[in-house]
Coordinates of C-alpha atoms and ligand atoms in Angstrom, one line a residue:
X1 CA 4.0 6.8 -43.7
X2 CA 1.1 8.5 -42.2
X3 CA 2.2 12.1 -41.1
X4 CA 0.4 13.5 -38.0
X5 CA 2.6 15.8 -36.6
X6 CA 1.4 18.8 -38.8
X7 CA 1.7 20.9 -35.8
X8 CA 5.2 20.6 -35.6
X9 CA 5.6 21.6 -39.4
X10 CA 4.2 21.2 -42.2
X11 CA 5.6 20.7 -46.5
X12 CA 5.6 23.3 -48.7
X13 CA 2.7 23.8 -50.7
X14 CA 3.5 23.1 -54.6
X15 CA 2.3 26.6 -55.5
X16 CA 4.0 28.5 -53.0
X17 CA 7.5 26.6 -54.5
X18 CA 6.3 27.6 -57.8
X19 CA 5.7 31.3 -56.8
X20 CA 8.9 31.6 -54.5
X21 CA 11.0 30.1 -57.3
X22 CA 11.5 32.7 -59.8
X23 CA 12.5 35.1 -56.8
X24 CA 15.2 32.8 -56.1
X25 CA 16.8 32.8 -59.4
X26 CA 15.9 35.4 -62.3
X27 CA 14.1 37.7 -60.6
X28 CA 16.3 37.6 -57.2
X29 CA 17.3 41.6 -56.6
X30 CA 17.5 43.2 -53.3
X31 CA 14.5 44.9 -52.8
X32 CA 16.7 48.1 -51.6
X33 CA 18.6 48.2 -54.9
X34 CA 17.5 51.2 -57.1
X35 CA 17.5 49.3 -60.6
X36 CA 15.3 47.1 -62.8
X37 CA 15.6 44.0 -60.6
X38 CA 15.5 45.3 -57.0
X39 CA 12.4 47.3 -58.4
X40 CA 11.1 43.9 -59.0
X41 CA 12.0 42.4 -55.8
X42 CA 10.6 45.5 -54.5
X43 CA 7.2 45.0 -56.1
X44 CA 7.3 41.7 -55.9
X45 CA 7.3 42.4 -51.7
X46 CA 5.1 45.2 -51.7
X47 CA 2.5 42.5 -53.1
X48 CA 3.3 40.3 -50.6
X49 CA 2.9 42.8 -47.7
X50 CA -0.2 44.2 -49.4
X51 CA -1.7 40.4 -49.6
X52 CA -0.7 39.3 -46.3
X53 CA -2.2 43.1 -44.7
X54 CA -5.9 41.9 -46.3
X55 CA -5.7 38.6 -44.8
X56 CA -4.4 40.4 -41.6
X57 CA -7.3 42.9 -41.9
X58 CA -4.3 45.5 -41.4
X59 CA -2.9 48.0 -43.7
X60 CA 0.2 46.6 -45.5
X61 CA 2.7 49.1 -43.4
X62 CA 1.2 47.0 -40.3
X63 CA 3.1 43.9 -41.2
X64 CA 6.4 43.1 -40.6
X65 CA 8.1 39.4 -42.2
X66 CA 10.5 38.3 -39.8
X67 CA 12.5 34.9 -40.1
X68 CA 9.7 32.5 -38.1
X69 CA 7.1 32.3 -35.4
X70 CA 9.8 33.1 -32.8
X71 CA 11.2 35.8 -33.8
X72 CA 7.9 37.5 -34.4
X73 CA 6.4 36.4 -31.0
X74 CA 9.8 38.3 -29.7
X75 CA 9.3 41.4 -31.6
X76 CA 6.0 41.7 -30.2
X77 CA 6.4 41.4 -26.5
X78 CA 10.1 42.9 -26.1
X79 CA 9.2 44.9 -29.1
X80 CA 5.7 46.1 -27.4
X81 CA 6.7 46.6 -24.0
X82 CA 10.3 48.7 -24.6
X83 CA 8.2 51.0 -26.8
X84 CA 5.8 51.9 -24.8
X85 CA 5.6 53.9 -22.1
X86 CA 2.9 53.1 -20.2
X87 CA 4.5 50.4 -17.3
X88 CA 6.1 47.4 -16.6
X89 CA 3.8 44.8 -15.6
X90 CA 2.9 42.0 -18.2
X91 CA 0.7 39.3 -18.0
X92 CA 0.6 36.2 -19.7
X93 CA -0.5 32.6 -18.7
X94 CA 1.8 29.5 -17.5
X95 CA 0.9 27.7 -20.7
X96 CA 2.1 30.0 -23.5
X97 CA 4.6 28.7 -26.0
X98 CA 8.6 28.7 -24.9
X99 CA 9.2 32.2 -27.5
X100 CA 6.7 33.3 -25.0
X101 CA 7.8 32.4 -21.9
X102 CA 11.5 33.1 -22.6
X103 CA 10.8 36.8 -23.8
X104 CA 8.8 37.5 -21.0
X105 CA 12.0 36.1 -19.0
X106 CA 13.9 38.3 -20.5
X107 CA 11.8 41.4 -19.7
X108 CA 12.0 40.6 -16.4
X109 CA 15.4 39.6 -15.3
X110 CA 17.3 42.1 -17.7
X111 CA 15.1 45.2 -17.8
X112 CA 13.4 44.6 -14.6
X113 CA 9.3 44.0 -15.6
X114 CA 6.8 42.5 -13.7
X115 CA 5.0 39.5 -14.6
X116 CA 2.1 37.9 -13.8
X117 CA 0.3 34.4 -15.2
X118 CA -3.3 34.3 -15.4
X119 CA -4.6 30.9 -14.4
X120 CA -5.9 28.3 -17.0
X121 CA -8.5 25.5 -16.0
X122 CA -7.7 22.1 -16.6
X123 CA -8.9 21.7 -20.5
X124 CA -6.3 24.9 -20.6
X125 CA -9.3 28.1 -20.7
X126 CA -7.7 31.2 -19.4
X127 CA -9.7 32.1 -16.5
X128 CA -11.1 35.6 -17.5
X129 CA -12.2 36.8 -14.3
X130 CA -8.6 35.9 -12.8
X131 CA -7.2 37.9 -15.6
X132 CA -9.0 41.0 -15.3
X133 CA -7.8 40.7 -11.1
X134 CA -4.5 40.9 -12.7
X135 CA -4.6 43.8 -14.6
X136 CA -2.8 46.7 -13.2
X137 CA -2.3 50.2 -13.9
X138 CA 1.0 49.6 -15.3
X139 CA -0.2 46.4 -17.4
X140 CA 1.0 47.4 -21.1
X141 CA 1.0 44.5 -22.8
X142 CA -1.3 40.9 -22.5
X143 CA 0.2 38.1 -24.8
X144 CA -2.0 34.6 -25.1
X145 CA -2.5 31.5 -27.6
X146 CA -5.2 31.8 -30.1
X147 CA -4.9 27.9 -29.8
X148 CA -2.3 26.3 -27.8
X149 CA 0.5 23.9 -29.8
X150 CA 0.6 20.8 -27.4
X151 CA -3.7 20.5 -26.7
X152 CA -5.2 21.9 -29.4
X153 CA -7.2 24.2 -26.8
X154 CA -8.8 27.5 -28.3
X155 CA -8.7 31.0 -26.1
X156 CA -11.5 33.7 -26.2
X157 CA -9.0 35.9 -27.3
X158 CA -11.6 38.9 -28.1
X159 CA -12.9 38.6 -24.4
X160 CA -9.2 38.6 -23.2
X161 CA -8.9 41.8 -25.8
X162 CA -11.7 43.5 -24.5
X163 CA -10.2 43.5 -21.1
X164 CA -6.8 44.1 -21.9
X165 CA -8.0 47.4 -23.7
X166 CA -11.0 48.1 -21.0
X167 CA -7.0 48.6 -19.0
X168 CA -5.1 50.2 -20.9
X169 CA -3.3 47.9 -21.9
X170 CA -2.6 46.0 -25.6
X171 CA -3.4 42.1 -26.5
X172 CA -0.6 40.3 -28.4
X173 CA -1.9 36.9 -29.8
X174 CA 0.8 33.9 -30.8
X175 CA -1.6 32.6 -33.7
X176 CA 1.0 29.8 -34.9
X177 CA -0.7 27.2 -34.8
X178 CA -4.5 28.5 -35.3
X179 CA -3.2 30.2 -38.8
X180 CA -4.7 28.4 -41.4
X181 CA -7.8 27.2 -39.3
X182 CA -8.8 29.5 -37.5
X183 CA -9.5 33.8 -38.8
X184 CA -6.8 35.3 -37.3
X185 CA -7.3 38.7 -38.3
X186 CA -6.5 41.0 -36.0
X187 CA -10.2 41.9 -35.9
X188 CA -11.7 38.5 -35.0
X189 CA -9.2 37.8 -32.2
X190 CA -9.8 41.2 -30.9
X191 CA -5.8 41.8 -31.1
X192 CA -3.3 44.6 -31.4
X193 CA -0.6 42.6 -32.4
X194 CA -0.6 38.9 -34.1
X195 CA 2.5 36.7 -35.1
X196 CA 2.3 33.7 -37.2
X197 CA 4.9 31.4 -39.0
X198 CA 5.1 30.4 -42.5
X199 CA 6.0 26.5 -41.9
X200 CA 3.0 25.7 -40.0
X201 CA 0.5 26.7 -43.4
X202 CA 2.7 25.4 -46.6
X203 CA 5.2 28.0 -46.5
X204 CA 8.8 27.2 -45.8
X205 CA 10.8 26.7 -42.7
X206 CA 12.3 30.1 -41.7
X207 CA 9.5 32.6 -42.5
X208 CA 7.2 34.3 -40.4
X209 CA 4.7 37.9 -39.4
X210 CA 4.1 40.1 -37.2
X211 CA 0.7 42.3 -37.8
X212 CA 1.1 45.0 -35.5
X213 CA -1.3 48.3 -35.9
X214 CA 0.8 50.8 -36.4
X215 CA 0.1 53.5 -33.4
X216 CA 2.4 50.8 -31.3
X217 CA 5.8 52.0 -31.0
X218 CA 8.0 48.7 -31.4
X219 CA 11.3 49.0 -30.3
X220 CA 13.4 47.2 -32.6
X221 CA 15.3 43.6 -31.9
X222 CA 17.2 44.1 -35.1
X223 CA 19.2 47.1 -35.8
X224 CA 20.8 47.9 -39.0
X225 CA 19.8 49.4 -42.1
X226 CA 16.1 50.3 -41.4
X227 CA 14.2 47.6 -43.4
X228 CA 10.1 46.9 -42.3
X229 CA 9.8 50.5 -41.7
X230 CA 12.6 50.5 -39.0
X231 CA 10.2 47.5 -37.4
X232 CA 13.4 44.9 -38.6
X233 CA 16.4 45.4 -40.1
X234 CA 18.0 43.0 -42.6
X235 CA 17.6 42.7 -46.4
X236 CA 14.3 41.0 -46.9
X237 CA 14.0 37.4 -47.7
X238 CA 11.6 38.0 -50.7
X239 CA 11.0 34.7 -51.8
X240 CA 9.9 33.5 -48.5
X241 CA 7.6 36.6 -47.8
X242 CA 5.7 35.9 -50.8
X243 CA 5.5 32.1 -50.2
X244 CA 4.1 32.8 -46.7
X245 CA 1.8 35.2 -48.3
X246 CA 0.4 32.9 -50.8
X247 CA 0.7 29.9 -48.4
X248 CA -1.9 32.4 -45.6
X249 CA -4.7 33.7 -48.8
X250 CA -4.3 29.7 -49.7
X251 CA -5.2 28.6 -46.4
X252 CA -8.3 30.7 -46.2
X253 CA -9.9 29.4 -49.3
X254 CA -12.6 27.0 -48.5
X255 CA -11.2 27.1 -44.8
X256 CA -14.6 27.0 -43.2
X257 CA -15.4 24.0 -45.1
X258 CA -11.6 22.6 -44.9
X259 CA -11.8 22.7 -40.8
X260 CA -15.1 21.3 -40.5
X261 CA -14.0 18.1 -42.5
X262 CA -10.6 17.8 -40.2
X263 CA -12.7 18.4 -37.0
X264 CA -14.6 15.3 -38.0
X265 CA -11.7 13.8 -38.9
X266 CA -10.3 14.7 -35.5
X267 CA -13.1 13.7 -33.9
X268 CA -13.3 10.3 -35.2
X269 CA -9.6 10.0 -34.6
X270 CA -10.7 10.5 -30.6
X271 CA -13.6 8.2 -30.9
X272 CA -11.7 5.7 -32.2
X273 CA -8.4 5.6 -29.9
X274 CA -10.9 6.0 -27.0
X275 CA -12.3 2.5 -28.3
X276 CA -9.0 0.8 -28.4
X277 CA -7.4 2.1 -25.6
X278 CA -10.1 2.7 -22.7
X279 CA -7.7 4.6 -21.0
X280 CA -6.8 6.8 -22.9
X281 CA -7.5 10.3 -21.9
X282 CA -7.9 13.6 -23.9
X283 CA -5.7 16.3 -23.0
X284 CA -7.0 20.1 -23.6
X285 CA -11.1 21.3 -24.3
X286 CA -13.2 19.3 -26.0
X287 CA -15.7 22.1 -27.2
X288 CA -12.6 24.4 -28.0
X289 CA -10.5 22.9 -29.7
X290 CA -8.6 23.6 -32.5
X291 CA -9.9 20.9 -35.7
X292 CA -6.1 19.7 -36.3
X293 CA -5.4 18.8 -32.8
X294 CA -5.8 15.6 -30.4
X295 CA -3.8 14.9 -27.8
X296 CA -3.6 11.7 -25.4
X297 CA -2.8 10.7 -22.0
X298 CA -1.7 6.8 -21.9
X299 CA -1.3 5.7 -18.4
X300 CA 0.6 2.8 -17.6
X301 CA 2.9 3.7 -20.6
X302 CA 5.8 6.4 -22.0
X303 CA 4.7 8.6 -24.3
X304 CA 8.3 8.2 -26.2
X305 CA 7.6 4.2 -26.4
X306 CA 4.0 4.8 -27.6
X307 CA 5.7 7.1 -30.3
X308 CA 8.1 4.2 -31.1
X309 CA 5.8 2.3 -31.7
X310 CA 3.5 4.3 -34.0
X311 CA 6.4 5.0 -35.7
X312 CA 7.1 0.7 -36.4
X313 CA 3.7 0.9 -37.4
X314 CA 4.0 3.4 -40.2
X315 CA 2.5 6.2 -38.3
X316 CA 4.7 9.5 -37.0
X317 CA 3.4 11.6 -34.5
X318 CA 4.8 13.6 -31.2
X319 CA 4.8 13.9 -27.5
X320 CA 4.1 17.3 -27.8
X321 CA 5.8 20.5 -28.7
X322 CA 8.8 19.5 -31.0
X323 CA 10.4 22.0 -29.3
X324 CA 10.4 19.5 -26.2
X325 CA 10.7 16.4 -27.9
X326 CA 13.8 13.9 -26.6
X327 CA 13.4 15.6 -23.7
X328 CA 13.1 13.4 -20.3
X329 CA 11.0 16.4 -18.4
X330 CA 7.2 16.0 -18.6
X331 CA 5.5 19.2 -20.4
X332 CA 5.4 22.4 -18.1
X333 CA 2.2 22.9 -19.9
X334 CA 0.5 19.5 -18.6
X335 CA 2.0 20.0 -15.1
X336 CA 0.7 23.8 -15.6
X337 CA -3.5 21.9 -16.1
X338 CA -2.6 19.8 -12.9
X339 CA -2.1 16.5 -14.6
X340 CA 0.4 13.7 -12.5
X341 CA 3.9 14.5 -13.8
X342 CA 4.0 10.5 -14.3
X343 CA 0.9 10.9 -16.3
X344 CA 2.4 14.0 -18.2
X345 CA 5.2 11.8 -19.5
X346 CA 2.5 9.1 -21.5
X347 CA 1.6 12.6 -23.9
X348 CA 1.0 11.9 -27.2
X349 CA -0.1 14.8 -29.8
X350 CA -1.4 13.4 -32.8
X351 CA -2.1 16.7 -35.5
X352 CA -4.3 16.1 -38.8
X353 CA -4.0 18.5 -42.0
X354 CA -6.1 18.7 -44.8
X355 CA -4.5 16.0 -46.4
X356 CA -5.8 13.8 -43.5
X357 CA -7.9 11.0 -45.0
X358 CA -10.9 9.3 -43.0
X359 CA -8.0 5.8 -44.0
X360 CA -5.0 7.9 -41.6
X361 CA -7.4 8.1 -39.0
X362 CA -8.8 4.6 -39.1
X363 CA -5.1 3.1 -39.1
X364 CA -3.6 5.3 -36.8
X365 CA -5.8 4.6 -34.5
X366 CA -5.6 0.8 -34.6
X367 CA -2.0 1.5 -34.8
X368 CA -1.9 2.9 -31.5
X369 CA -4.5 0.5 -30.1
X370 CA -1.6 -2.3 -30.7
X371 CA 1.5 0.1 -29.8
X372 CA -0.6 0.9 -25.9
X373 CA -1.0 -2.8 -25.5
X374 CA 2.1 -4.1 -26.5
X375 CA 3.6 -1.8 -24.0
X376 CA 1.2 -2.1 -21.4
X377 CA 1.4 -5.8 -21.6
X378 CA 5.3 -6.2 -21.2
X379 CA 4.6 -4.3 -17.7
Ligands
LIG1 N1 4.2 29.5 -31.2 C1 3.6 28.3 -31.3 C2 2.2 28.1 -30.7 C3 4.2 27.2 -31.9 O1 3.6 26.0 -32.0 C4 5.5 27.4 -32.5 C5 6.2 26.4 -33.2 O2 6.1 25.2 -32.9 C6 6.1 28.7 -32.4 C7 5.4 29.7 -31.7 C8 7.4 29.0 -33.0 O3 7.4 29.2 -34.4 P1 8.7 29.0 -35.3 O4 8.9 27.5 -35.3 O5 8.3 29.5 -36.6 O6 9.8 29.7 -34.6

């Protein structure tokens, strides 16, 4: 099987199993306890938090574990704009990730905030001079992509930071998927607050941070008995916290190097389906673009049928966000870049990792070469 739908998730990296393992069975206290093993556990997490605050470029206090991506995307923006008390006006764009969408939902119909969606171009850029028209007085919080899950398209996220602050307001960046690629220190996305999830990078399912500098108030979405500094309540999953962060200081060894090779991976994996299927059509930026990500537009096709077929010929991708998948609606996000809602519905994501040989791409490739003109030929 050829696996290229490493956006959706990822394995578990052999060392992080090794290093999660012993917290899981000898050394398994609850960090809380005051005796010989919860001191372990306790050390054990303090590492963790320590290790994942350099990588973070944050002090270790500034990072919270939660249990994924969406629960830490969640924290930040209810978390953000309950504690502070600046206003009620968010803004966000129409492309963001559902944990996004949804929260910002929430703010609105239940505690009554005002949101506005900055517009994105069609290779899905946030326009920055439409975002700065947005800001208001009683803008408190900005949350965007570092680089979106369906088309691989990479924000300026220190430019949107820059004017987010240059308002008074704070920058919350979903860095799921651009973890692991991209530096996503809080720093070099020009960011208050950043989540990230632990099965995207080698760490398990389940796992996930928020780096949040610690002048923000958060109001809590957990309550209980005060864990992560009052941040998150609930006993800490230890094992998982340090598996996420080994599975991040992992990720950033040889990354430079590591994404360079998958972009040209990538990048032959567009060549060559733009060969065999003339046309096919890239979705997302070409120049910003994540080095994991291609995504396809197959006219005259269904993206589920193409994946069918990919998948009879060894090779397992997705239509998009797994989130959406078996779903008969065409991606908001595609409809959001002004792409035909019959063309939306021929999306195929195709997402490389480091494991990616030049052999995958070559196959896949000619793989879906035969899978578009099967289909297109029984029309
Ligand atoms: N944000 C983005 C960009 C994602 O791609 C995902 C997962 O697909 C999430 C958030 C949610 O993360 P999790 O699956 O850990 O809840």
């Amino acid at each position: 099987m050829i696996y290229l739908d490493n956006a959706a998730t990822t394995p578990v990296r052999r060392e992080v199993l090794e290093a999660m393992w012993p917290l899981l069975t000898g050394d398994f206290g609850n960090p809380s306890s005051h005796h010989a093993l919860g001191d372990s556990a306790g050390r054990a997490l303090g590492s963790a938090r320590r290790d994942l605050g350099d990588w973070f470029g944050a002090r270790p206090s500034e990072i919270t574990f939660t249990s994924g991506g969406t629960e830490a995307i969640n924290l930040a923006i209810k978390g953000i704009a309950l504690g502070r008390p600046r206003g009620r006006h968010i803004v966000t764009t129409p492309i963001e990730h559902e944990a996004t969408l949804e929260s910002v939902e929430f703010l609105r119909r239940v505690h009554g905030f005002d949101v506005s969606f900055a517009p994105v171009d069609a290779v899905g850029r946030v326009d920055l001079n439409a975002l700065a028209g947005l800001l208001r007085d009683d803008t408190t919080l900005v949350s965007v992509l570092a680089a979106h899950n369906e088309i691989g398209t990479v924000q300026d996220t220190a430019a949107i930071g820059a004017i987010a602050r240059a308002a008074g307001a704070v920058l919350h960046v979903d860095a799921v998927q651009a973890a692991g690629w991209l530096d996503v220190s809080l720093d070099a996305l020009g960011a208050d607050a950043v989540s990230i999830s632990g099965h995207k990078l080698g760490a398990p399912k389940g796992v996930g941070a928020l780096a949040a500098r610690s002048r923000l108030v958060i109001e809590p979405l957990l309550h209980g008995g005060g864990q992560e500094r009052g941040r998150r309540s609930g006993t800490e999953n230890v094992a998982a916290a340090v598996g996420l962060a080994l599975a991040a200081r992992l990720s950033s060894t040889g990354r430079a190097e590591a994404s360079g090779r998958v972009a040209e991976l990538r990048d032959e994996l567009i060549r060559r389906i733009e060969a065999a299927v003339p046309a096919a059509r890239l979705t997302g930026s070409r120049e910003h673009r994540l080095p994991s990500i291609a995504s396809f537009l197959f006219a005259g096709t269904s993206g589920e049928a193409v994946l069918l077929g990919l998948e009879e010929r060894g090779v397992v991708s997705s239509s998009g966000s797994a989130c959406a998948a078996g779903s008969d609606e065409p991606s908001p996000v595609l409809l959001a870049l002004g792409i035909d809602p019959m063309d939306a519905q021929t999306a195929v994501r195709f997402s490389l990792s480091t494991a990616t040989t030049a052999a995958d791409v070559e196959a896949a490739a000619a793989a879906t070469g035969e899978a578009v003109r099967t289909l297109t030929q029984l029309r």
